[in-house]
Short mmCIF file of C-alpha atoms in Angstrom, two decimals:
data_model
loop_
_atom_site.label_atom_id
_atom_site.label_comp_id
_atom_site.label_asym_id
_atom_site.label_seq_id
_atom_site.Cartn_x
_atom_site.Cartn_y
_atom_site.Cartn_z
CA MET A 200 -156.97 -23.02 87.31
CA ASP A 201 -153.46 -23.66 86.17
CA SER A 202 -151.31 -20.65 85.07
CA PHE A 203 -149.41 -20.84 81.97
CA PRO A 204 -146.27 -18.50 81.03
CA PRO A 205 -147.43 -16.03 77.99
CA THR A 206 -146.70 -17.30 74.54
CA ARG A 207 -144.23 -15.51 72.59
CA ALA A 208 -146.66 -13.96 70.46
CA ALA A 209 -148.46 -12.63 73.63
CA ALA A 210 -145.22 -11.48 74.70
CA ARG A 211 -144.47 -9.61 71.60
CA ARG A 212 -147.89 -7.98 71.65
CA SER A 213 -147.09 -6.73 75.07
CA ARG A 214 -143.94 -5.39 74.03
CA GLN A 215 -145.54 -3.43 71.08
CA ALA A 216 -148.43 -2.22 73.23
CA LEU A 217 -145.44 -0.86 75.65
CA ILE A 218 -143.69 0.86 72.65
CA ARG A 219 -147.05 2.50 71.31
CA GLY A 220 -147.78 3.70 75.12
CA ARG A 221 -144.27 5.04 75.33
CA GLU A 222 -144.45 6.86 72.18
CA ALA A 223 -147.75 8.33 72.67
CA MET A 224 -146.83 9.41 76.07
CA ILE A 225 -143.65 11.33 74.87
CA PHE A 226 -144.89 12.84 71.75
CA ALA A 227 -148.01 14.06 73.24
CA VAL A 228 -145.60 16.55 75.11
CA PRO A 229 -144.94 19.68 73.03
CA ASP A 230 -141.91 19.58 71.12
CA ARG A 231 -139.84 22.22 73.00
CA TRP A 232 -140.14 20.12 76.23
CA ARG A 233 -139.96 16.72 74.60
CA ASP A 234 -136.31 16.12 75.30
CA ARG A 235 -136.44 17.04 78.85
CA VAL A 236 -139.19 14.74 79.47
CA ALA A 237 -137.53 11.73 77.65
CA SER A 238 -134.18 12.47 79.61
CA ALA A 239 -136.16 12.16 82.98
CA LEU A 240 -137.65 8.78 81.84
CA PRO A 241 -136.14 5.37 82.33
CA ALA A 242 -134.21 4.34 79.36
CA ARG A 243 -136.53 1.39 78.56
CA LEU A 244 -139.57 4.14 78.38
CA VAL A 245 -137.72 6.21 75.75
CA PRO A 246 -137.46 5.40 71.96
CA PRO A 247 -133.81 4.27 71.23
CA GLU A 248 -133.02 7.29 68.93
CA MET A 249 -133.77 9.48 72.02
CA ARG A 250 -131.16 7.56 74.20
CA PRO A 251 -127.82 8.94 74.68
CA GLY A 252 -125.11 7.23 72.65
CA PHE A 253 -127.76 5.72 70.27
CA PHE A 254 -125.32 6.40 67.41
CA ASP A 255 -122.11 5.22 68.69
CA HIS A 256 -122.34 1.87 67.28
CA PHE A 257 -125.43 2.30 64.78
CA PHE A 258 -123.12 2.19 61.86
CA ASP A 259 -120.76 -0.52 62.85
CA GLU A 260 -122.49 -2.85 60.57
CA GLY A 261 -122.23 -0.89 57.31
CA ASP A 262 -125.48 0.95 55.76
CA PRO A 263 -128.46 0.58 58.34
CA PHE A 264 -130.51 3.09 56.56
CA GLY A 265 -130.00 1.53 53.22
CA PHE A 266 -128.88 4.87 51.61
CA ASP A 267 -126.89 2.97 48.90
CA ARG A 268 -129.61 0.41 48.48
CA ASN A 269 -132.85 2.05 48.22
CA PRO A 270 -134.28 3.81 44.96
CA GLU A 271 -136.19 6.13 47.18
CA GLU A 272 -133.29 7.43 48.68
CA ARG A 273 -131.64 8.19 45.17
CA LEU A 274 -134.84 10.31 44.40
CA LYS A 275 -134.34 12.24 47.46
CA PHE A 276 -130.36 12.63 46.52
CA ASP A 277 -131.30 13.78 43.22
CA ARG A 278 -134.01 16.52 44.26
CA THR A 279 -131.47 17.55 47.19
CA LEU A 280 -128.54 18.08 44.61
CA ALA A 281 -131.01 20.11 42.49
CA LEU A 282 -131.67 22.08 45.25
CA CYS A 283 -128.04 22.92 45.89
CA GLY A 284 -127.96 24.71 42.72
CA ASP A 285 -126.58 24.82 39.13
CA GLY A 286 -122.78 24.78 38.39
CA PRO A 287 -120.00 24.58 41.13
CA LEU A 288 -121.02 24.49 44.78
CA GLY A 289 -117.92 25.67 46.22
CA ARG A 290 -117.19 24.83 49.83
CA VAL A 291 -119.88 22.68 51.40
CA LEU A 292 -120.56 21.54 54.55
CA GLU A 293 -122.67 18.36 55.01
CA LEU A 294 -124.40 17.90 58.38
CA GLY A 295 -125.34 13.88 59.12
CA CYS A 296 -123.31 12.61 56.43
CA ALA A 297 -124.11 8.93 57.61
CA VAL A 298 -122.04 6.35 55.29
CA GLY A 299 -121.19 8.95 52.63
CA SER A 300 -124.04 8.23 49.86
CA PHE A 301 -124.70 11.96 49.13
CA THR A 302 -121.09 12.99 50.02
CA GLU A 303 -119.80 11.24 47.23
CA ILE A 304 -122.40 13.05 44.89
CA LEU A 305 -121.47 16.26 46.47
CA ALA A 306 -117.92 15.77 45.79
CA THR A 307 -118.46 15.70 42.11
CA ARG A 308 -119.78 19.47 42.10
CA ALA A 309 -117.73 21.01 45.06
CA SER A 310 -114.30 22.48 45.36
CA GLU A 311 -114.38 21.20 49.07
CA VAL A 312 -116.49 18.99 51.31
CA LEU A 313 -116.51 18.74 54.82
CA ALA A 314 -118.79 15.68 55.93
CA LEU A 315 -119.83 15.76 59.54
CA ASP A 316 -121.51 12.89 61.61
CA VAL A 317 -121.89 12.26 65.50
CA SER A 318 -120.69 8.51 64.78
CA GLN A 319 -117.07 7.71 64.35
CA ALA A 320 -117.92 4.40 62.49
CA ALA A 321 -120.00 6.48 59.76
CA VAL A 322 -117.11 9.07 59.52
CA ASP A 323 -114.61 6.26 59.09
CA GLN A 324 -116.65 4.58 56.28
CA VAL A 325 -116.78 8.01 54.28
CA ALA A 326 -112.91 8.45 54.83
CA ARG A 327 -112.42 4.89 53.54
CA ARG A 328 -115.37 5.50 50.52
CA LEU A 329 -113.77 8.73 49.33
CA GLN A 330 -110.18 8.26 50.28
CA ASP A 331 -109.32 9.11 46.39
CA GLN A 332 -111.27 12.33 46.62
CA PRO A 333 -108.68 14.92 47.99
CA ASN A 334 -111.55 17.48 48.10
CA VAL A 335 -113.56 15.73 50.85
CA ARG A 336 -112.88 15.56 54.61
CA ALA A 337 -114.77 13.70 57.18
CA ALA A 338 -115.08 14.59 60.89
CA ALA A 339 -117.10 13.34 64.00
CA MET A 340 -118.77 16.17 65.64
CA THR A 341 -121.62 16.40 67.75
CA ILE A 342 -123.64 19.50 66.82
CA PRO A 343 -124.19 22.34 67.89
CA ALA A 344 -122.08 21.78 70.90
CA GLU A 345 -119.36 21.07 68.15
CA PHE A 346 -119.16 23.14 64.83
CA PRO A 347 -116.40 23.96 62.49
CA ASP A 348 -115.13 27.19 62.67
CA GLU A 349 -114.95 27.71 58.64
CA THR A 350 -116.73 29.36 56.00
CA PHE A 351 -119.04 27.41 53.58
CA ASP A 352 -120.78 28.38 50.53
CA LEU A 353 -123.60 25.77 51.09
CA VAL A 354 -124.75 23.89 54.12
CA VAL A 355 -126.83 20.82 53.52
CA ALA A 356 -128.91 19.06 56.30
CA SER A 357 -130.88 15.89 55.18
CA ASP A 358 -132.47 13.44 57.95
CA VAL A 359 -130.23 14.59 60.65
CA LEU A 360 -131.90 17.98 62.57
CA TYR A 361 -134.99 16.24 63.78
CA TYR A 362 -132.64 14.25 66.26
CA LEU A 363 -131.64 17.59 68.11
CA SER A 364 -134.15 19.11 70.73
CA VAL A 365 -135.98 22.61 69.84
CA GLU A 366 -132.98 24.53 71.94
CA GLU A 367 -130.25 22.65 70.22
CA LEU A 368 -131.86 23.24 66.58
CA LYS A 369 -132.06 26.66 67.29
CA ARG A 370 -128.35 27.19 68.35
CA CYS A 371 -127.65 24.98 65.11
CA VAL A 372 -129.35 27.48 62.92
CA THR A 373 -127.30 30.23 64.54
CA ARG A 374 -123.92 28.33 63.84
CA ILE A 375 -125.16 27.79 60.26
CA GLU A 376 -125.88 31.37 59.59
CA ALA A 377 -122.80 32.35 60.96
CA CYS A 378 -120.67 29.85 58.85
CA LEU A 379 -122.32 30.87 55.58
CA ALA A 380 -120.61 33.13 53.02
CA ALA A 381 -122.42 36.00 51.76
CA GLY A 382 -124.63 34.73 49.06
CA GLY A 383 -124.49 31.20 50.48
CA ALA A 384 -127.47 28.87 51.02
CA PHE A 385 -128.94 26.21 53.43
CA VAL A 386 -130.71 23.30 52.21
CA ALA A 387 -133.04 21.12 54.59
CA VAL A 388 -134.54 17.94 53.55
CA HIS A 389 -136.18 15.62 56.06
CA TYR A 390 -138.69 12.59 56.69
CA VAL A 391 -141.93 13.76 57.78
CA PRO A 392 -143.69 10.86 59.32
CA ARG A 393 -143.32 10.27 63.21
CA MET A 394 -140.29 8.13 64.32
CA GLY A 395 -138.55 7.83 67.23
CA SER A 396 -136.34 11.06 67.04
CA VAL A 397 -137.19 13.98 69.26
CA LEU A 398 -138.85 15.98 66.50
CA ASN A 399 -140.23 14.94 63.04
CA GLY A 400 -139.44 16.56 59.91
CA ASP A 401 -142.43 19.29 59.87
CA GLU A 402 -141.26 20.44 63.61
CA ALA A 403 -137.82 20.36 62.63
CA HIS A 404 -138.42 22.66 59.52
CA ASP A 405 -140.82 24.75 61.49
CA VAL A 406 -138.27 25.65 63.98
CA VAL A 407 -135.69 26.42 61.02
CA VAL A 408 -138.13 28.42 59.53
CA ALA A 409 -139.34 30.35 62.77
CA HIS A 410 -135.88 31.35 64.08
CA THR A 411 -133.65 31.80 60.96
CA THR A 412 -132.69 35.28 59.48
CA LEU A 413 -131.81 33.85 56.36
CA THR A 414 -134.27 34.36 53.29
CA HIS A 415 -136.49 31.38 52.78
CA VAL A 416 -136.67 31.14 49.18
CA LEU A 417 -138.13 27.80 48.53
CA ALA A 418 -140.48 25.48 50.40
CA GLU A 419 -141.67 22.08 49.40
CA ARG A 420 -143.71 19.02 50.82
CA THR A 421 -143.37 16.19 48.53
CA GLU A 422 -142.75 12.31 48.35
CA PHE A 423 -139.61 10.25 47.50
CA GLY A 424 -141.45 6.99 47.13
CA ALA A 425 -145.17 6.18 48.09
CA GLY A 426 -145.84 7.52 51.71
CA ARG A 427 -142.36 8.77 52.14
CA THR A 428 -143.19 12.26 52.64
CA TYR A 429 -140.52 14.91 52.88
CA ARG A 430 -140.28 18.64 53.84
CA VAL A 431 -137.78 20.41 51.70
CA ASP A 432 -136.46 24.21 52.16
CA ARG A 433 -133.81 26.14 50.86
CA PHE A 434 -132.78 29.42 52.50
CA GLU A 435 -130.23 31.95 51.24
CA LYS A 436 -127.93 34.38 53.05
CA ALA A 437 -127.80 37.89 51.45
#
């Protein structure tokens, strides 16, 4: 019988099966070991989000997550801002600022905002976007290895902590606690369904809750758009 090369559809199904098998293998591993397993595997078997340097050029083309376009993101921003508290927010540290969509909102309520992202391209976008806002600074840092040596009244982390390993997240929680002023707050908001990141939203928030010494004052599980489930938590420093 003659053999023929696979069709494009068959090749696509094969790639999709490989991706599903890859993810099933990695995410079957307990979260505390998952990053070690991923680092030991060939890059082709690891979700892109777990590969070193994934975000180096991710924001080169603008707004890949659609933060400025999606109405569901606006719902998330509105709820996150409400959790930040009433009145002036003081000095704010934003972890994972991306293209500055929420940074712009924070700037209207804060005396100072330091917006951090691992991507220099994202930071450059924030700097251009908010160049007329003297109370906003943007910097490229890889948390928790890099962290600002400053004091803040509020730390906000939205859709960023699940890219860290469990051990990195524990260290990040320690850094957050150390940088908060007395009476300060930490607000965390993360998408729950499994993606390609090391942790999902539930796992990331569970690590924070288990290892923080801050007072856990609010815990929510809500949807920002149909099927878009989020964990939402607020912590405060005495």
